[in-house]
XYZ file of C-alpha atoms in Angstrom:
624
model
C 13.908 -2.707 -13.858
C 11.281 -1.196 -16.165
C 12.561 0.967 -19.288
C 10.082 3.020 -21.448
C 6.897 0.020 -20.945
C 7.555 -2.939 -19.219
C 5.376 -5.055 -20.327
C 5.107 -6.789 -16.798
C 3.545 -9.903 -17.836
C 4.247 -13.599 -17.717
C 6.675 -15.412 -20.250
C 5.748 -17.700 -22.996
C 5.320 -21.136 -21.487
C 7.609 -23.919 -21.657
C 6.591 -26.797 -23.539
C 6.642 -28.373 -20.424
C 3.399 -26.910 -18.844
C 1.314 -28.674 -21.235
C 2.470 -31.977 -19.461
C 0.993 -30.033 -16.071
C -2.192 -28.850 -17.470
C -3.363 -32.464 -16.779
C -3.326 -31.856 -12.971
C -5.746 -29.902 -11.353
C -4.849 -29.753 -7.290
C -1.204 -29.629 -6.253
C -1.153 -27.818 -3.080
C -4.600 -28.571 -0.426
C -4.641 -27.139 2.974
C -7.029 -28.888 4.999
C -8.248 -26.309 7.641
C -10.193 -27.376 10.692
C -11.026 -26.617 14.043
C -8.523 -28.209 16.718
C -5.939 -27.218 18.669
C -2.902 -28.906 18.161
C -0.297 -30.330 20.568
C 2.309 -26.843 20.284
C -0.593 -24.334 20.079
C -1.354 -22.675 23.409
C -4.890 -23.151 25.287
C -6.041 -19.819 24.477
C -4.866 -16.309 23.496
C -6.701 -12.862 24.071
C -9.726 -12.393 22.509
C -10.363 -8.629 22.863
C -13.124 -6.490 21.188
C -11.768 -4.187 18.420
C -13.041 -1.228 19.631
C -14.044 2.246 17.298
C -11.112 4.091 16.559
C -10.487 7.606 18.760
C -9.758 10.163 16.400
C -7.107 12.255 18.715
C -7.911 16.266 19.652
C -5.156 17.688 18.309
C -5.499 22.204 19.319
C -4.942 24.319 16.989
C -6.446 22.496 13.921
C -10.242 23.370 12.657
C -11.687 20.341 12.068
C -14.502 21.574 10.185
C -16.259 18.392 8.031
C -16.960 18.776 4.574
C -19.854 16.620 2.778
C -20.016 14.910 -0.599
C -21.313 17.128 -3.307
C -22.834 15.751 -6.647
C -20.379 15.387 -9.260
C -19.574 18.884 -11.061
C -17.168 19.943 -13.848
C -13.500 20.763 -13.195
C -11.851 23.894 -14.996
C -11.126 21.918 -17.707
C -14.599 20.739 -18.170
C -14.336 17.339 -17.794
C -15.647 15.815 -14.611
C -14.769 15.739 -11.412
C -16.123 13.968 -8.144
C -16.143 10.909 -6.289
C -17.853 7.829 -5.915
C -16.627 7.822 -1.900
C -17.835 10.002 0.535
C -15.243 12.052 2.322
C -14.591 13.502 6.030
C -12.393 16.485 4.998
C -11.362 17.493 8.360
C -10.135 14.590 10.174
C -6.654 14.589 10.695
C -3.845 13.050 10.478
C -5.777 11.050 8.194
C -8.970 12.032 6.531
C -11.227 9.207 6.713
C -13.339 8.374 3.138
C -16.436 6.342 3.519
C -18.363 4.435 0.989
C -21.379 5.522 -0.524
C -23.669 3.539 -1.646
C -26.140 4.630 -5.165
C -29.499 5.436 -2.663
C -27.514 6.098 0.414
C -28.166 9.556 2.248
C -25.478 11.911 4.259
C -26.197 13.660 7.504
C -23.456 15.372 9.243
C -23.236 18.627 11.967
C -21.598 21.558 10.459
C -18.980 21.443 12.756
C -16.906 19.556 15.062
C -15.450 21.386 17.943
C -13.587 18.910 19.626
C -12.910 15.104 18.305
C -11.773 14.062 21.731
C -14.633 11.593 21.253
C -15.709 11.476 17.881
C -15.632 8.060 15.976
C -15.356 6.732 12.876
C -18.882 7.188 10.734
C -20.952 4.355 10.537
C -21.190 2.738 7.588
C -24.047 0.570 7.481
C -27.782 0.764 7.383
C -30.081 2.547 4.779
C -28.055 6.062 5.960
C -24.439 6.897 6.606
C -24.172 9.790 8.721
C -20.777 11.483 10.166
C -20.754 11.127 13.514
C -20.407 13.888 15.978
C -19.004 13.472 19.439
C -20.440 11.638 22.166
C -22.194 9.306 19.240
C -21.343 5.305 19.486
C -21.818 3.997 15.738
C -22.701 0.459 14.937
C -19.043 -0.127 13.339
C -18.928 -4.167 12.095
C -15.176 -4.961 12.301
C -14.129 -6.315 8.761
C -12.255 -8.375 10.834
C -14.610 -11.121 12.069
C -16.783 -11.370 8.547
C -13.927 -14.407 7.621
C -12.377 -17.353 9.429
C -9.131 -18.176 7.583
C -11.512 -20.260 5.105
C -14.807 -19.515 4.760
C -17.535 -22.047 5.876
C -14.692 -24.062 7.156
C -13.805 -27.809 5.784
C -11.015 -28.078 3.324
C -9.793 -25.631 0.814
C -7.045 -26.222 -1.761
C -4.318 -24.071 -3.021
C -2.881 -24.933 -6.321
C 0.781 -24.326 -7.901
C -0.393 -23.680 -11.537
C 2.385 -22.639 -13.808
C -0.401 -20.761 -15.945
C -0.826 -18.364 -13.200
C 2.027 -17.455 -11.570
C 2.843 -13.937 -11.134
C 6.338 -12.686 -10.540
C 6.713 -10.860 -7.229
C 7.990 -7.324 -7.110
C 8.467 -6.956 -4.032
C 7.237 -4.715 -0.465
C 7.241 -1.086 0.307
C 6.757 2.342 1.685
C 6.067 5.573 0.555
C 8.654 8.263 2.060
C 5.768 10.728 1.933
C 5.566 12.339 4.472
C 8.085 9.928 7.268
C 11.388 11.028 4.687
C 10.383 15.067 5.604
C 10.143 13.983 9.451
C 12.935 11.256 10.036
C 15.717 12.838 7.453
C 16.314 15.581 9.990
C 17.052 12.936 12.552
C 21.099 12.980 13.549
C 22.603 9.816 12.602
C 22.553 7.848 15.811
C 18.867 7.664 15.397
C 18.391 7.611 11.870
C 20.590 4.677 11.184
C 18.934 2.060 13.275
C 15.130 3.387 11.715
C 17.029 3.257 8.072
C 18.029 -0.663 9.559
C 14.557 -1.518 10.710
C 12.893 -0.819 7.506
C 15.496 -1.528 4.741
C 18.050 -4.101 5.699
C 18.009 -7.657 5.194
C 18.122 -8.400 8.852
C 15.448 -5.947 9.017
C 11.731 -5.635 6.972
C 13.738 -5.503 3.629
C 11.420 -3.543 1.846
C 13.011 -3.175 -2.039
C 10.141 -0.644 -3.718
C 10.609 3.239 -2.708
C 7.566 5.766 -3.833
C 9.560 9.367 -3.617
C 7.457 12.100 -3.235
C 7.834 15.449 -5.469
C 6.492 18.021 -2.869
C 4.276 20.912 -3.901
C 5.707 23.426 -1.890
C 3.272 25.363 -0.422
C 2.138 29.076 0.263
C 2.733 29.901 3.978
C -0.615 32.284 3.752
C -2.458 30.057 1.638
C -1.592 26.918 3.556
C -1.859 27.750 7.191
C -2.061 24.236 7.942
C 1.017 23.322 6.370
C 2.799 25.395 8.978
C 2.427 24.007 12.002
C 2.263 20.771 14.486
C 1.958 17.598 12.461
C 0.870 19.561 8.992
C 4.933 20.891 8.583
C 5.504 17.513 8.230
C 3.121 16.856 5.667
C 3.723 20.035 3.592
C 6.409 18.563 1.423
C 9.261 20.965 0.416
C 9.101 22.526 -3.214
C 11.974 22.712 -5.355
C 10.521 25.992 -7.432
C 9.206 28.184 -4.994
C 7.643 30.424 -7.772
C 7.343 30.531 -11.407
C 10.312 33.182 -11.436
C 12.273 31.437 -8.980
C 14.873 28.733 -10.534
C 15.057 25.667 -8.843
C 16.488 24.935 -5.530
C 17.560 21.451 -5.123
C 18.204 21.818 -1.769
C 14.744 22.195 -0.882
C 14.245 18.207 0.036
C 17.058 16.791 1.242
C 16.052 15.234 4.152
C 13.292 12.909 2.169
C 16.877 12.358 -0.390
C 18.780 11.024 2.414
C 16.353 8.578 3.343
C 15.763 7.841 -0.320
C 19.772 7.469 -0.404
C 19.751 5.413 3.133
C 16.985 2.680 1.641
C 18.749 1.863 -1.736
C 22.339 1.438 0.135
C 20.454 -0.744 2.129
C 19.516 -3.012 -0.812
C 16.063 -1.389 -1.674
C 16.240 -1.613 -5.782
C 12.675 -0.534 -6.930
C 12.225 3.329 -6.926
C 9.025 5.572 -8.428
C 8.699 9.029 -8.163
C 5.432 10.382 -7.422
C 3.441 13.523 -7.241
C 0.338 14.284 -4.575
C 0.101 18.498 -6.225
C 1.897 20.571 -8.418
C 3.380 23.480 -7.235
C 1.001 25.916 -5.508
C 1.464 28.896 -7.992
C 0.050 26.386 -10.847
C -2.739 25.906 -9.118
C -6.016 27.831 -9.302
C -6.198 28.333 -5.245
C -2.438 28.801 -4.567
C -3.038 25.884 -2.045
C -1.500 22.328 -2.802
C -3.822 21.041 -0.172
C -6.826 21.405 -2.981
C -9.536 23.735 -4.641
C -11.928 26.225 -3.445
C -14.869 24.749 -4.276
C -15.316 21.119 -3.540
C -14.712 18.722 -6.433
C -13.364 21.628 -8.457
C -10.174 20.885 -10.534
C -7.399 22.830 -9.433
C -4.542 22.532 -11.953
C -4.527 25.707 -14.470
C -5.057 24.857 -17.773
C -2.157 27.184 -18.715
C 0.337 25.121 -16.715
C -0.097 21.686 -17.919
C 2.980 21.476 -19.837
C 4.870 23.219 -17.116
C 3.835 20.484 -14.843
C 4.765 17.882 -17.259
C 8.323 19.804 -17.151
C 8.671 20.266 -13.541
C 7.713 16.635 -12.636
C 10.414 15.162 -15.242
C 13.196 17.656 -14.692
C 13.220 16.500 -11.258
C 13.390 12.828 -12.518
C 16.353 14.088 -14.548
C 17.956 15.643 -12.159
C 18.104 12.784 -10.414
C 19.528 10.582 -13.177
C 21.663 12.911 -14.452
C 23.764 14.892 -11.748
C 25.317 12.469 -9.850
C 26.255 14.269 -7.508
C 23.032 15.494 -5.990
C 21.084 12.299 -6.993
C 23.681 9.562 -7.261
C 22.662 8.499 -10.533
C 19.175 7.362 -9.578
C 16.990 6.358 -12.630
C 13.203 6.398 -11.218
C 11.933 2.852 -12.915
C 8.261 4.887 -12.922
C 6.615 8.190 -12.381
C 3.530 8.790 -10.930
C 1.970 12.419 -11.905
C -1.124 11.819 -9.670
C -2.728 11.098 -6.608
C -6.273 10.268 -6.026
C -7.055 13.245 -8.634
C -10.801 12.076 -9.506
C -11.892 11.733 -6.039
C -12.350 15.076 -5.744
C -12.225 15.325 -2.014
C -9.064 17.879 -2.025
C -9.997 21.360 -0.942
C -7.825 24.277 0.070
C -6.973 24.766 3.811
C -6.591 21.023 4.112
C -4.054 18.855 6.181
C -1.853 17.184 3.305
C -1.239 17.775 -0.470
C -4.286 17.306 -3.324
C -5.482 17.919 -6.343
C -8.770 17.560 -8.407
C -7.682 16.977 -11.651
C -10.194 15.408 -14.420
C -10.297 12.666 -16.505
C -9.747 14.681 -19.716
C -6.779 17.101 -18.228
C -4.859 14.055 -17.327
C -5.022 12.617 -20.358
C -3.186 15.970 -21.746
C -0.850 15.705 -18.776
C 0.188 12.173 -19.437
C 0.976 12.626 -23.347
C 3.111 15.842 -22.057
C 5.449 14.076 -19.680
C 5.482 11.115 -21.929
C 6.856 13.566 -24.607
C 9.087 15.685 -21.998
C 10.978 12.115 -20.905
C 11.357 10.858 -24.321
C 13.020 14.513 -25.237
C 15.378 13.958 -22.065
C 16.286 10.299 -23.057
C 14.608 8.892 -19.639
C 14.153 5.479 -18.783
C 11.242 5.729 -17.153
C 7.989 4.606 -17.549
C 4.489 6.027 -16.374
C 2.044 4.309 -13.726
C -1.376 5.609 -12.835
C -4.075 6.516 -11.645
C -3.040 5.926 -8.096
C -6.763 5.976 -6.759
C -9.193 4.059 -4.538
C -10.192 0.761 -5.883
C -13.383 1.586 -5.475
C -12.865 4.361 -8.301
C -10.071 3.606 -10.298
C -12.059 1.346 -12.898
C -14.283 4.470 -14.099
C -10.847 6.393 -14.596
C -8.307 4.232 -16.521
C -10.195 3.120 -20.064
C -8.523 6.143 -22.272
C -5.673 6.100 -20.366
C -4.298 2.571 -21.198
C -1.812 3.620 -24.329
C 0.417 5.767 -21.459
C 0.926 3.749 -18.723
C 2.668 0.435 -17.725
C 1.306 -0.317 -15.044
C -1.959 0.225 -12.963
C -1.521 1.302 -9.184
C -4.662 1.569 -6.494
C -5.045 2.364 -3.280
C -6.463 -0.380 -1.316
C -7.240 1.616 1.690
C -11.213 0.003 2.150
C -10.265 -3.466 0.716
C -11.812 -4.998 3.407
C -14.417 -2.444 4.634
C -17.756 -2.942 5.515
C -20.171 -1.207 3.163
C -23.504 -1.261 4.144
C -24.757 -5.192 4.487
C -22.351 -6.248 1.169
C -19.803 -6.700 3.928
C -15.932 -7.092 1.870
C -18.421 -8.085 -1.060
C -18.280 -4.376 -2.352
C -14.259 -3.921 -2.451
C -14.245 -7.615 -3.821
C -16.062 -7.058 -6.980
C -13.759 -3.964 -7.951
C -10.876 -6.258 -7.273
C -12.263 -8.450 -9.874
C -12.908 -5.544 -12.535
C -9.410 -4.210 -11.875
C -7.553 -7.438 -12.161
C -10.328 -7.787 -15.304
C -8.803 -4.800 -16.955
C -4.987 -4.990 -16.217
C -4.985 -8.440 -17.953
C -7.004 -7.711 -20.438
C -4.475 -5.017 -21.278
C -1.594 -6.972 -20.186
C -0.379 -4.984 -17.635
C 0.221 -5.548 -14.051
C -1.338 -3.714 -10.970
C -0.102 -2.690 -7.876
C -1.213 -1.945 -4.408
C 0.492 1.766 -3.939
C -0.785 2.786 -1.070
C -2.389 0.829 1.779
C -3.554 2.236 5.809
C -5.704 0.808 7.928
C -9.007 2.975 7.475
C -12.090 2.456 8.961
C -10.261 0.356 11.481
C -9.517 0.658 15.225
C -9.052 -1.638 17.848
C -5.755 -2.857 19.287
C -2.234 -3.722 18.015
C -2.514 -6.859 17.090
C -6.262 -6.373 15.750
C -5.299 -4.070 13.033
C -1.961 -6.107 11.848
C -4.632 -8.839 11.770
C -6.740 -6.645 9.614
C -3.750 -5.559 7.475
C -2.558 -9.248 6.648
C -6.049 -10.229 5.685
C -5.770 -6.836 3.173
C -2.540 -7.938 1.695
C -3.533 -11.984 1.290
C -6.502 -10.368 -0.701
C -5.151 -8.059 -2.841
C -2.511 -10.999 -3.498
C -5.479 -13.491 -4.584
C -8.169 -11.330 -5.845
C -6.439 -8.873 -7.506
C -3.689 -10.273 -8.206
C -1.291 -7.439 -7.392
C 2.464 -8.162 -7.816
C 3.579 -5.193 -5.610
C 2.215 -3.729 -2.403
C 3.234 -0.535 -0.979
C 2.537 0.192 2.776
C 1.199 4.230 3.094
C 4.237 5.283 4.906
C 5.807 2.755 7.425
C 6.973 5.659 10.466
C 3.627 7.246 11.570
C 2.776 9.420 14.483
C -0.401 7.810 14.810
C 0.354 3.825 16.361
C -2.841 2.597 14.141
C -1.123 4.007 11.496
C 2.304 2.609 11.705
C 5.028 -0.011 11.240
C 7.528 2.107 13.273
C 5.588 4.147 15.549
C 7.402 7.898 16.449
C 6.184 10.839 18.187
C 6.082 13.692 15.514
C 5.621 16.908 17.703
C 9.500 17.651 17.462
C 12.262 16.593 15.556
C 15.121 14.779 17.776
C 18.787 16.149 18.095
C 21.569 15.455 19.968
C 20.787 18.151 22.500
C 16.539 16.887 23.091
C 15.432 13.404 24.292
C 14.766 10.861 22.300
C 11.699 9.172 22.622
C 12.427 5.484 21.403
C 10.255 3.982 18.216
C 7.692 1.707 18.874
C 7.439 -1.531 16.699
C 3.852 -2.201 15.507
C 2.724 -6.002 15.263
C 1.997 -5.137 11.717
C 5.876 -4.507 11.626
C 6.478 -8.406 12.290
C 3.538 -9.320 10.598
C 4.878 -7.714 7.267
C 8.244 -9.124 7.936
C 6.709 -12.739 7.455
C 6.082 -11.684 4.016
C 9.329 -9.716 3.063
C 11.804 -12.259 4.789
C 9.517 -15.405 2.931
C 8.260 -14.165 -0.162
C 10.568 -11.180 -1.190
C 10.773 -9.629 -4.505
C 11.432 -12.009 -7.669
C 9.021 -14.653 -5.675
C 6.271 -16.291 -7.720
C 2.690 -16.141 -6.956
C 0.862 -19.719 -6.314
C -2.848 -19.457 -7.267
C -5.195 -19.911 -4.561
C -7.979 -21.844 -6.696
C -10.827 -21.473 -3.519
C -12.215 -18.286 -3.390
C -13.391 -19.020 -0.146
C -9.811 -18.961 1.291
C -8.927 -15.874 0.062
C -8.452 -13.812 2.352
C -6.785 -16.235 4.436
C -4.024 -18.240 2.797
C -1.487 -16.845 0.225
C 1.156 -19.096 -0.955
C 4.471 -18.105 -2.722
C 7.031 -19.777 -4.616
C 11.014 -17.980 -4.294
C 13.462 -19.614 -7.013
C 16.414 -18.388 -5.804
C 15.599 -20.226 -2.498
C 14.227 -22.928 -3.916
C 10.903 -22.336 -1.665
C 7.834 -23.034 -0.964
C 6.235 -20.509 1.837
C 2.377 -20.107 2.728
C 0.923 -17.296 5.304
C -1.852 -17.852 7.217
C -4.185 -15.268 9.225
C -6.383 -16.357 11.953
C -8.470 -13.722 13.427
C -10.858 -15.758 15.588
C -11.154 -16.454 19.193
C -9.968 -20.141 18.968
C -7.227 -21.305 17.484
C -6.832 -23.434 14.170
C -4.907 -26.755 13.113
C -3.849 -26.241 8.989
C -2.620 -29.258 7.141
C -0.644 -28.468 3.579
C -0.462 -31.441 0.869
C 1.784 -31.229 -1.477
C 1.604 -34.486 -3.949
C 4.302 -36.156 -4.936
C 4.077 -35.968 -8.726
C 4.798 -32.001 -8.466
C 7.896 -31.797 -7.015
C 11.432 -32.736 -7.031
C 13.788 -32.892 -3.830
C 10.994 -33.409 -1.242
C 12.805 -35.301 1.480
C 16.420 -35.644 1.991
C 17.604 -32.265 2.784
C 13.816 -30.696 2.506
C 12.732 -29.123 5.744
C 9.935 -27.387 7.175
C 10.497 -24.463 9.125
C 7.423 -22.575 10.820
C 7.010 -18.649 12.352
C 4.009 -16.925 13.734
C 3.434 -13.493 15.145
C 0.913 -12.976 18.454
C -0.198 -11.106 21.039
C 2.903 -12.943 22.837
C 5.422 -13.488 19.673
C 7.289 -11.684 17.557
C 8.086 -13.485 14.187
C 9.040 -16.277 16.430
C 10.079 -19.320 14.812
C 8.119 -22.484 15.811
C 9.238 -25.978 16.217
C 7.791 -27.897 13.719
C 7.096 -31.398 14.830
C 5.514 -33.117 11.848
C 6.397 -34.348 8.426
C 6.412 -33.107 5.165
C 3.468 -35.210 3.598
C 1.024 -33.789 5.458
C 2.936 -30.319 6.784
C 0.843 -30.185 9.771
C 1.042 -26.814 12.277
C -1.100 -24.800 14.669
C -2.030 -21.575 14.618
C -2.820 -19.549 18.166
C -6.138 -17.733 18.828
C -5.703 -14.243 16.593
C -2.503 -14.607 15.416
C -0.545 -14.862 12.269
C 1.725 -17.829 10.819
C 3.710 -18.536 8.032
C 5.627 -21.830 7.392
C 8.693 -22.406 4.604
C 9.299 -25.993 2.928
C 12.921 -25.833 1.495
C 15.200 -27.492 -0.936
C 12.410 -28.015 -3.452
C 11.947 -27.587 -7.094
C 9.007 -27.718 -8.913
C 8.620 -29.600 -12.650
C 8.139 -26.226 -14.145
């Protein structure tokens, strides 16, 4: 657990590392074209199709355009380097733009029955309108599982081995939705996503709502948006607090950590709508406009750490809980957030949250709280620009890796892969560790299996390029399927007395569960030394297992033979009681474990036509 900074970075070396400096390959996957003899003939090969955004009545889904970058109320600037579709709902949809790139856009879209995601290539990047087909390149097909084919190799290297910290979910907005459920059906969802026999997932992001102004906030109110609007606990700047407010996000909060989850940050997407200069949490009046009062900086900085006291303190109401982090932002120089939105946001610039941070570091050192302070929770894309003043206040670095694989223009994943570099750049140069926070599949449509495809590819990137040593899924139960892990209907709450519509279980759901069951928190990090193979291999090391696993995404139409190496001078206990043990997820399968056939020098498996494997060589301990 992290105290006041954890430092997050690796131990001094053993003296034994020197000795395996010499080496230079320890771990080569050999990846060809074949089919081997347990791989089926073929698998379905469909065309990712552009995401329907649904008509949902009642909701205005008037667009909103990127404006130059302007000056926040506390002078400093505010405004984004991504260009933003306001209005779509559930999820907004952010689009990159590029330093000569143009924006066209109708004023208004009346129904979105048939409106698409925006294109995002060629010398302009309009938002489409309906009954519009955009020339949409899914990120998808730009990579085979190693680029250019032939061999790639993936080495162990003690020198860069990054402890693990584990999978996640945010409980914003799913803990407002599925707390309410009555036991028999909140139970098995608290199973699916927290138990061992079940994803696992250890790290919790808690959300401290906004509260929100029923005038002010008319989309808050009803349909999906009540959902969204997260319960306040100060309803006013009279009013005292009322810690009853949230307590159906608490009991899933409560739910994940008797389940074994053991990583918990607190996080904030607004303060409280009377701080803010619209009395909206959803954002400011003017686009790019900060919307924090100046006035009530402090009294954020009190408001977000009582609550984190409260929760450590009162045992009672919050069963002791120490938050390991807090998070006082979200996507704040962006600049997208504007009032009558769908969700909580707030503009808040560079200079104000440097204030803000000093304040709550103060206010939790006053309260004798263990609990440190991550930021800037933004895009990728952005976050470098943000975090160079900010580095004496936090201890750690989260992003949002929403676009980590987008298209942008003809740069293809180029464009998010250089900011991966610059982040992972900065965080070691300051010796601090970075995390994905948030992750969703955004400008990405197509069928089940296409987008869990898309998401592993996301995840075995930010694991190689940047390096991340925690990754956060946006929030696993979603009412839109693209969306989510657990799949729900969200236009009523169930109760004993309604009928239940059953959950759906995403193939991203199994596809994640390769990683948590194989690679869970505490695992080590093997470098993947060919860039080439990044976003196709990841390999892990799990002491307490004594295991070696490796995950492997094939998105193509054929299917692929991959051949691991593991020389003999590395490890100790290969043989004997070492096995290999194999699992893939498919169109057909499940996590369904494989029969592995071969030996263990080659490890030699198949993997189906779009589909996703993992495999797990046992009983082995490395020199270091």
């Amino acid at each position: 657990m992290s105290l006041r900074n954890p430092r997050l970075s690796s131990r001094p070396l053993r003296r034994t590392f020197l000795l395996l400096s010499v080496f230079s390959a320890a771990f080569s996957a050999a990846v060809s074209a074949g089919v081997s003899e347990n791989a089926p003939a073929s698998a379905p090969a469909p065309s990712p199709s552009d995401e329907i955004i649904p008509d949902i009545p009642g909701i205005d889904y008037s667009v909103n355009i990127t404006l130059p970058v302007v000056s926040g109320t506390s002078g400093d600037p505010v405004g984004p380097l991504i260009c933003f579709e306001q209005g779509l709902s559930p999820h907004p949809v952010p689009i990159p733009c590029g330093e000569n790139s143009s924006l066209t856009a109708t004023s208004q879209v009346a129904s979105l029955a048939s409106a698409r995601i925006a294109s995002i290539g060629g010398s302009s990047r309009p938002l489409v309108a309906e009954n519009s087909t955009p020339n949409l390149t899914p990120a998808t097909e730009l990579f085979d599982i190693c680029t250019g084919g032939g061999s790639a190799s993936v080495t162990l290297n003690p020198r860069r081995r990054n402890k693990w910290r584990g999978w996640g979910t945010s409980l914003c907005w799913l803990g407002n939705f599925v707390g309410g459920f009555p036991d028999t059906h909140f139970n098995p969802l608290m199973d699916l996503l927290f138990s061992p026999s079940g994803l696992n997932l250890n790290i919790i992001r808690y959300n401290i709502g906004g509260g929100n102004n029923a005038t002010n906030s008319p989309r808050l109110q009803t349909g999906w948006g009540k959902w969204r609007g997260m319960p306040g606990f100060k309803a006013t700047e009279q009013a005292g607090y009322n810690w009853s407010a949230d307590d159906r996000q608490r009991k899933v909060l409560f739910a994940a950590r008797a389940r074994g989850a053991d990583t918990f940050e607190a996080f904030a997407n607004s303060p409280p709508w009377w701080m803010t200069v619209s009395g909206d949490v959803a954002g400011a009046s003017k686009y790019g406009e900060g919307n924090l009062k100046v006035q009530y900086e402090e009294a954020y900085a009190e408001f977000l750490t009582d609550v984190v006291e409260k929760f450590a303190k009162d045992t009672s109401w919050g069963e002791g809980m120490v938050f390991d982090t807090l998070e006082p932002f979200n996507e704040a120089l962006e600049g997208w957030w504007m009032k009558g939105g769908g969700q909580e946001g707030c503009n808040i610039g560079l200079q104000q949250m440097k204030r803000i941070l000093l304040m709550v570091q103060a206010a939790l050192e006053r309260k004798q709280l263990k609990t440190g302070i991550v930021s800037v929770d933004s895009f990728v894309q952005t976050t470098p620009r943000q975090i160079g003043t900010l580095n004496p206040f936090l201890a750690r670095y989260n992003v949002h890796g929403y676009m980590s694989l987008a298209k942008n223009g003809t740069s293809s994943v180029e464009w998010t892969t250089q900011n991966f570099h610059v982040m992972k750049g900065i965080a070691k140069g300051q010796e601090k560790e970075v995390w994905v926070s948030e992750w969703g599949p955004l400008l990405r449509g197509g069928e089940d299996m296409d987008v869990a495809l898309f998401m592993a590819r996301s995840i075995i990137a930010a694991i190689n390029i940047l390096e991340a040593t925690g990754w956060v899924f946006w929030q696993a139960i979603d009412p839109v399927a693209s969306w989510a892990l657990i799949h729900i209907d969200w236009s009523k709450t169930p109760d004993e007395s309604t009928v239940y519509t059953p959950p759906t279980v995403s193939k991203k759901f199994w596809i994640l569960k390769h990683f948590t069951s194989l690679a869970p928190a505490g695992s080590k990090r093997l470098y993947v030394n060919k860039a080439k193979c990044s976003y196709g291999i990841a390999a892990f090391y799990t002491p307490k297992k004594r295991m070696i696993s490796v995950f492997v995404v094939n998105q193509k139409a054929t299917p692929r033979t991959v051949k691991i190496h593991i020389p003999w001078w590395f490890l100790r206990n290969v043989g004997g009681k070492s096995k290999v043990h194999s699992w893939r997820t498919s169109y057909a399968d499940d996590f369904v474990k494989v029969n592995y056939r071969g030996g263990h020098m080659p490890i030699r498996f198949a993997i189906p036509a779009r589909s996703f494997a993992s495999f797990a060589l046992t009983h082995v301990r490395p020199l270091w």
